[in-house]
Coordinates of C-alpha atoms in Angstrom, one line a residue:
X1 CA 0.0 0.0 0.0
X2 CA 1.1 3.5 -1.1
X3 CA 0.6 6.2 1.8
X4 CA 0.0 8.8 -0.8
X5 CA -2.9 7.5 -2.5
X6 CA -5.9 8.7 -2.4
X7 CA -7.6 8.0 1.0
X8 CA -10.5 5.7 -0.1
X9 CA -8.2 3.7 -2.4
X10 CA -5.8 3.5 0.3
X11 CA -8.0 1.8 2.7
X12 CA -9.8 -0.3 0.2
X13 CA -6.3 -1.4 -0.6
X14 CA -5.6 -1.9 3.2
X15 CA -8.6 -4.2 3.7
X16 CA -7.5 -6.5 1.0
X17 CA -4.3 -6.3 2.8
X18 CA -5.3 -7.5 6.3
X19 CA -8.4 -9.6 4.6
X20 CA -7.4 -13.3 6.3
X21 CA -4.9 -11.7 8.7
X22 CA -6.9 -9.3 10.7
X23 CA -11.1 -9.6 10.2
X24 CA -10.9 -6.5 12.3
X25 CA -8.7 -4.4 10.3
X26 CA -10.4 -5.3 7.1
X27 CA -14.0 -4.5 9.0
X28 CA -12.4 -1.3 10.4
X29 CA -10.5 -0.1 6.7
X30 CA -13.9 -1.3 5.0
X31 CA -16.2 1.0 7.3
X32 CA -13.8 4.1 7.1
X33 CA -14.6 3.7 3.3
X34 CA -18.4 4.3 4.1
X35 CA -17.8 6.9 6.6
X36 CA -18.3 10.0 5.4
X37 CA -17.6 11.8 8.7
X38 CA -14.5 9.7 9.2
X39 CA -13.0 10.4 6.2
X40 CA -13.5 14.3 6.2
X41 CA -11.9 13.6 9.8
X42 CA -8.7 11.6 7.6
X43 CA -8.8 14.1 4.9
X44 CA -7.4 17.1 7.7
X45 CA -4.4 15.2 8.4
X46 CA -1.2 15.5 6.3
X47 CA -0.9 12.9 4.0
X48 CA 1.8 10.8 5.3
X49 CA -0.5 10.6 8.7
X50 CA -3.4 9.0 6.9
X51 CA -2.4 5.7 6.9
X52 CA -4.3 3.0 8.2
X53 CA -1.8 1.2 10.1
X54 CA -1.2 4.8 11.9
X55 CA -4.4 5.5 12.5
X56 CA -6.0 2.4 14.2
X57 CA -3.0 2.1 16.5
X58 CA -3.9 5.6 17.6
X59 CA -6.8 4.5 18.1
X60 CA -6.2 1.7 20.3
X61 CA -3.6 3.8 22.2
X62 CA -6.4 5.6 23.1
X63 CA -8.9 2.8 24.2
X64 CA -10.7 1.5 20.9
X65 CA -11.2 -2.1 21.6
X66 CA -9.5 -4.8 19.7
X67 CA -10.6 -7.3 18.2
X68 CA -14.0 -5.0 18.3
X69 CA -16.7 -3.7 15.7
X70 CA -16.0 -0.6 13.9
X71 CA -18.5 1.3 16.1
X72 CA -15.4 1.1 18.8
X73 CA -12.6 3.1 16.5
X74 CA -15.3 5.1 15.0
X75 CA -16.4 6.4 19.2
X76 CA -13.0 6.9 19.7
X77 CA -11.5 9.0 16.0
X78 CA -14.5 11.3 16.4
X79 CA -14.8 11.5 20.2
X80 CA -11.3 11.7 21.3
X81 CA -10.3 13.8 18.0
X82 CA -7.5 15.8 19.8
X83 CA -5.7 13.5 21.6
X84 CA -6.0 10.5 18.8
X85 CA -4.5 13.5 16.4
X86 CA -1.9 13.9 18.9
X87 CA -0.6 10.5 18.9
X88 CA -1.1 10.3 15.1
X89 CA 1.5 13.3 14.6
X90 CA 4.2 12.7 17.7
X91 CA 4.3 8.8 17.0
X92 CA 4.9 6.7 13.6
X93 CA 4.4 2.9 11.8
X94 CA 7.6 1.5 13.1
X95 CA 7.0 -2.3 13.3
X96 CA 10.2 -3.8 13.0
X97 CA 8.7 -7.0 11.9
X98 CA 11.3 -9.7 12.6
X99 CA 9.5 -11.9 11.3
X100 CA 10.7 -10.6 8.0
X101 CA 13.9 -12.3 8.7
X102 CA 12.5 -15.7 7.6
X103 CA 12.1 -14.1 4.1
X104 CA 15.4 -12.0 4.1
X105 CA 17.9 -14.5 5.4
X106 CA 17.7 -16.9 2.6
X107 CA 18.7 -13.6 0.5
X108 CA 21.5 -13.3 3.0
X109 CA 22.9 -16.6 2.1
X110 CA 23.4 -15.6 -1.6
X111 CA 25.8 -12.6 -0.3
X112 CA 29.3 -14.5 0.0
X113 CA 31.7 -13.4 3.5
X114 CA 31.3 -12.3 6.5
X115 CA 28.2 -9.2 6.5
X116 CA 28.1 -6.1 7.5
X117 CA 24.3 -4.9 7.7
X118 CA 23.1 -1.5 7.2
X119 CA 19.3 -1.1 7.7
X120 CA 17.5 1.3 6.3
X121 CA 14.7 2.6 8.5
X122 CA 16.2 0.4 11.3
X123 CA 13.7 1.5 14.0
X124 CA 14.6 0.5 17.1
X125 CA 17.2 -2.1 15.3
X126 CA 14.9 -5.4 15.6
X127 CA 15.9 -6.9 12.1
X128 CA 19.4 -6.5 12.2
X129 CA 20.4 -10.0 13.7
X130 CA 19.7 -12.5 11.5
X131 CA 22.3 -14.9 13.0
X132 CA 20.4 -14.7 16.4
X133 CA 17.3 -17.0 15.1
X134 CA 16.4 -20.0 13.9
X135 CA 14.8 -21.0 10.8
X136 CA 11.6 -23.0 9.1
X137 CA 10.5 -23.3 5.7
X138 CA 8.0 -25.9 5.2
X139 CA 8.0 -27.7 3.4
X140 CA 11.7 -27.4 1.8
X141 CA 13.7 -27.3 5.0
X142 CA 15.4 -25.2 7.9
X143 CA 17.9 -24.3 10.0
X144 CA 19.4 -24.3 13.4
X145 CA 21.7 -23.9 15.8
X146 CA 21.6 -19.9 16.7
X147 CA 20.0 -21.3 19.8
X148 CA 17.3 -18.2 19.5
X149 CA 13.9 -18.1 18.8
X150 CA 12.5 -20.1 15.4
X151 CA 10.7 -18.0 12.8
X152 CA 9.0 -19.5 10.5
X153 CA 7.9 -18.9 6.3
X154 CA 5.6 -21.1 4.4
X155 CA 8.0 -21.4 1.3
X156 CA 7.4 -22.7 -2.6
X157 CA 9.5 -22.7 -5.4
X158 CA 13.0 -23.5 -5.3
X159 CA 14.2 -21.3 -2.3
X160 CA 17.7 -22.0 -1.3
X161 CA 17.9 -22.5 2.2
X162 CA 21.2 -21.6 3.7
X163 CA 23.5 -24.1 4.9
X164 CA 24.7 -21.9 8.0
X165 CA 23.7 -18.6 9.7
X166 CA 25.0 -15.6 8.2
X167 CA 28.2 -14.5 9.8
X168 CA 27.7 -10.5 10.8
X169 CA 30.5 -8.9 11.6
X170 CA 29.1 -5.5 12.0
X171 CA 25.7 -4.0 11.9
X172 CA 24.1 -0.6 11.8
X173 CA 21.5 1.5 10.9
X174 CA 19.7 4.5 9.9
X175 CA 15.7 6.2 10.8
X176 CA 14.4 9.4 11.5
X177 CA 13.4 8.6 14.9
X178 CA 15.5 5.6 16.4
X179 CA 13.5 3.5 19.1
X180 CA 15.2 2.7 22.2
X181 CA 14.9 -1.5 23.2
X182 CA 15.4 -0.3 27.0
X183 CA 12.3 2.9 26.6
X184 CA 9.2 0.7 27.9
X185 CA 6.9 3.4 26.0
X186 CA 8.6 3.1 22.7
X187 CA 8.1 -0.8 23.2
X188 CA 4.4 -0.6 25.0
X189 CA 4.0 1.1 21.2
X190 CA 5.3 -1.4 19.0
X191 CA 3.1 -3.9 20.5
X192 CA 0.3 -1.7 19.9
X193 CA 1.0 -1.8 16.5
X194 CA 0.9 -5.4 16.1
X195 CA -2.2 -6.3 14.2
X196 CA -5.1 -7.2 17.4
X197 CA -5.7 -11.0 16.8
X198 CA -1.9 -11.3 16.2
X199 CA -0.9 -12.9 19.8
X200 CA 2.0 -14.8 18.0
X201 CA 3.2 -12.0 16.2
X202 CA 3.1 -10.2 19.8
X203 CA 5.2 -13.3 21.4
X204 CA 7.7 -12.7 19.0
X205 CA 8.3 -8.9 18.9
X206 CA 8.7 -9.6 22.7
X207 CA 11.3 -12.2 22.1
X208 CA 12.7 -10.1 19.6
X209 CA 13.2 -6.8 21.7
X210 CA 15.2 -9.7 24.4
X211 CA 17.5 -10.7 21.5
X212 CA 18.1 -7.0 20.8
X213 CA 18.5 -5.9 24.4
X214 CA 21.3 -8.2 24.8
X215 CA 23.4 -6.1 22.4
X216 CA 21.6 -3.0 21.4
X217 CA 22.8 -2.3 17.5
X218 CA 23.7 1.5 16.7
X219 CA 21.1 2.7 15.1
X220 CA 21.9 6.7 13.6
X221 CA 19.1 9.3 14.2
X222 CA 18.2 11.5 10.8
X223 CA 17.8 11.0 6.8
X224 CA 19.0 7.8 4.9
X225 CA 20.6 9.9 2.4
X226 CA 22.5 12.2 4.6
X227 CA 24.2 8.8 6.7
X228 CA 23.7 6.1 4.1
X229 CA 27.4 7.4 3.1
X230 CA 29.4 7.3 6.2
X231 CA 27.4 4.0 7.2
X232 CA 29.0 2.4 4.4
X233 CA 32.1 3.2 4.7
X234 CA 32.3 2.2 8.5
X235 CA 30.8 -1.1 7.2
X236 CA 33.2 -1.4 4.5
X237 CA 36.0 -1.8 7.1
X238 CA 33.9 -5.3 8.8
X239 CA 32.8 -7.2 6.0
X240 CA 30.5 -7.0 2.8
X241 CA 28.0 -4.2 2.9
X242 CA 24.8 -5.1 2.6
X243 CA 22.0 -2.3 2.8
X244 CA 18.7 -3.6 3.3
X245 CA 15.3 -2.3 4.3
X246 CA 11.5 -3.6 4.6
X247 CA 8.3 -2.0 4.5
X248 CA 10.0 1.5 4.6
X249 CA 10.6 3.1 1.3
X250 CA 7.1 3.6 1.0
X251 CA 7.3 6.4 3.5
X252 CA 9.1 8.3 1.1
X253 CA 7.5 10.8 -1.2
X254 CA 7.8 9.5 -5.0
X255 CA 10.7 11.8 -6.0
X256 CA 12.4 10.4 -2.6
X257 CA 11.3 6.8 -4.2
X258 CA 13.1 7.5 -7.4
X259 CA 16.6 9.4 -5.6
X260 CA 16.4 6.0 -3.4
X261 CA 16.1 3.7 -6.4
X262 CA 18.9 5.4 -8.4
X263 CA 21.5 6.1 -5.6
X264 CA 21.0 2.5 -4.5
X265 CA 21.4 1.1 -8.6
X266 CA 24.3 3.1 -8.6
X267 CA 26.0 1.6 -5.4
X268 CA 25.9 -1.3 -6.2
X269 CA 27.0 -1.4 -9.8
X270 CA 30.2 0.5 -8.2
X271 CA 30.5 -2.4 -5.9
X272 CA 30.0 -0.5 -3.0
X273 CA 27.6 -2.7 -1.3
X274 CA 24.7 -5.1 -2.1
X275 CA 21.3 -4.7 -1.6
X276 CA 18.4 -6.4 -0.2
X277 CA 14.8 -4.3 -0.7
X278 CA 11.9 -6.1 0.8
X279 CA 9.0 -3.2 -0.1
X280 CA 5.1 -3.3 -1.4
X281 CA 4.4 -4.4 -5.0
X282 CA 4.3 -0.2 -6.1
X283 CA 6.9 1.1 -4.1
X284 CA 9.7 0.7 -6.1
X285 CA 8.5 0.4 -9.9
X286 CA 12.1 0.1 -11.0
X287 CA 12.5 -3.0 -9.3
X288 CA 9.3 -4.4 -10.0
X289 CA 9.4 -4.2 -13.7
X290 CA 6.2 -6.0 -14.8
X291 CA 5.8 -8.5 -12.8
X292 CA 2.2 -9.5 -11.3
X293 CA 2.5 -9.7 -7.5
X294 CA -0.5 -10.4 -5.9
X295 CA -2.5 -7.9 -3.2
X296 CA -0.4 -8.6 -0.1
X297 CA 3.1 -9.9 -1.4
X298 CA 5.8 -7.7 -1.0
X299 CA 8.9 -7.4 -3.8
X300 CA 12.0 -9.2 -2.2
X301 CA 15.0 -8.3 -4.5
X302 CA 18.9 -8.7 -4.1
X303 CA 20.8 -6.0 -6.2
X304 CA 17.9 -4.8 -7.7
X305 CA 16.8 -8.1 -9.1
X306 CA 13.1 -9.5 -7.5
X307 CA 14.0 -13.2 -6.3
X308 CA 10.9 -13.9 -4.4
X309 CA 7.7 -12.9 -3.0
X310 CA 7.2 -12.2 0.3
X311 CA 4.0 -12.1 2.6
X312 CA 4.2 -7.9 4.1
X313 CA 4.7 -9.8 7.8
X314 CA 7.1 -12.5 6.7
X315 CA 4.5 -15.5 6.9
X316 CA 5.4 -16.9 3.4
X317 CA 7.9 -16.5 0.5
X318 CA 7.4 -17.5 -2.7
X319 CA 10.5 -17.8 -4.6
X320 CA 11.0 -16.9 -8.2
X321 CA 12.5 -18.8 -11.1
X322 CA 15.5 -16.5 -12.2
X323 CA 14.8 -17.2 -15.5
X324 CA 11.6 -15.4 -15.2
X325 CA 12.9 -12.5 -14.0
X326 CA 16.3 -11.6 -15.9
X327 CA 14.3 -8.8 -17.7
X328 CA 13.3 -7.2 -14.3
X329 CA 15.2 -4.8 -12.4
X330 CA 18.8 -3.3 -12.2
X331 CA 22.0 -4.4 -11.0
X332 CA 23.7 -8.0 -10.9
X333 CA 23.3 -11.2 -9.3
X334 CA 26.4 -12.9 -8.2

């Protein structure tokens, strides 16, 4: 979902999003669409705020009940208008879904040496050890021995499932407002924004924030394009650099899409790094190409090249015969 569509389209699109993940979202998202009041409400906040994903966690911040019928967020957006707006403009979507790992790592293991990973839109840093979890793709295999917790992708095609952990030597990280493992507000809101019948997805960012805690990576307030530069370098000096990002670059207006797209093309055709994008099936067009990704499926690419599809939260991947996908993208697969 693009934050800068139109805000009818947006939660349509939302609702076909959470449809078999969250009936509450999707009945929330589909009754904003019929709301007339509700959306005048949406249509006085600044577009990046309008999001849906913002918006109901506001909401429950502020007491909506969930799961609950749309009656409870609507009571809540229109009755508790200043301090819902509040929250909507002080706090923001920063996930950190680990369990996006399952569908990165296997990405990872086509990188060869030692890593040193730079995340873009890092939040509070939750995605940057790969090497601290264990591993299943049913039906095609898994992998152990970190001695952390097991995340799990429902895989097809022929996904190559690494042999080892990756080995990172160094990681890092980049967002406009870094969140602190040890701040038990900035975690209290994390959970919040875990989808409301999610209890397992709730388990695991709290297992996830304990796997963090017990080396807290350094995650650099301000832009990506002002500290992508110096990031790199420092990495350069550990290992292979490998910048990679989920769910984020859709936060960026579209020039900011396009810079993105064509400073990261560039990197990595100087062999300064590689570069793992995990990012909704509009977000970056030049990576894309014309392939059909289903509602739901997020684009994971190496260098610029999509290798497989990947449920938004990590739950599946899908992977992609190369073959159908040499015409697609930038940059080189080694």
């Amino acid at each position: 979902m693009l934050v800068h569509d139109d805000v009818i389209a947006a939660y349509r699109d939302f609702a076909a999003y959470a449809a078999g993940d969250s009936p509450c979202f999707e009945e929330w998202a589909l009754g904003v669409v019929d709301d007339d009041e509700v959306l005048a409400w949406l249509g006085t906040l600044p577009a990046m705020k309008r999001q849906p994903n913002l918006v109901f966690a506001a909401a429950r911040w502020h007491g909506a009940p969930a799961p609950g019928p749309y009656a409870g967020l609507r009571s809540v957006l229109l009755g508790q208008e200043a301090a819902v707006r509040s929250t909507v403009m002080t706090r923001a979507t920063q996930t950190n879904e680990v369990g996006r790992l399952a569908a990165l790592t296997p990405v990872l293991g086509l990188v060869e040496g030692q890593l040193a990973l730079i995340e873009v839109g890092a939040s509070a840093g939750l995605c940057l050890f790969p090497d601290r979890y264990d591993y299943d793709w049913p039906p095609l295999g898994g992998l152990r021995g970190s001695g952390g917790p097991v995340l799990r992708a429902d895989a097809t095609g022929a996904l190559p499932v690494p042999a080892g952990h990756p080995v990172v030597a160094w990681r890092g990280g980049v967002d406009l407002n870094p969140l602190d493992v040890a701040d038990p507000d900035a975690m209290a809101w994390l959970e919040n924004l875990v989808w409301p019948e999610q209890d397992e997805r709730r388990e695991r960012l709290r297992a996830a924030v304990g796997v963090a805690a017990q080396d807290p990576p350094a995650v650099v307030r301000g832009d990506l394009f002002d500290h992508l530069p110096d990031l790199l370098e420092e990495a350069a000096a550990h290992g292979t650099p490998v910048v990679m990002h989920s769910a984020v670059i859709a936060y960026l207006e579209e020039p900011g899409r396009r810079r993105f797209h064509e400073l990261m093309t560039g990197l990595v055709e100087a062999g300064r790094c590689r570069w793992i994008s995990n990012e909704g099936r509009r977000v970056l067009p030049g990576v894309t190409g014309d392939l059909e990704v289903p509602s739901g499926r997020f684009v994971t690419a190496l260098d610029g090249r999509p290798v497989a599809l990947s449920h938004g939260h990590g739950h599946a991947v899908d992977w992609l015969d190369r073959s159908s996908v040499l015409s697609v993208g930038t940059g080189t697969l080694s």
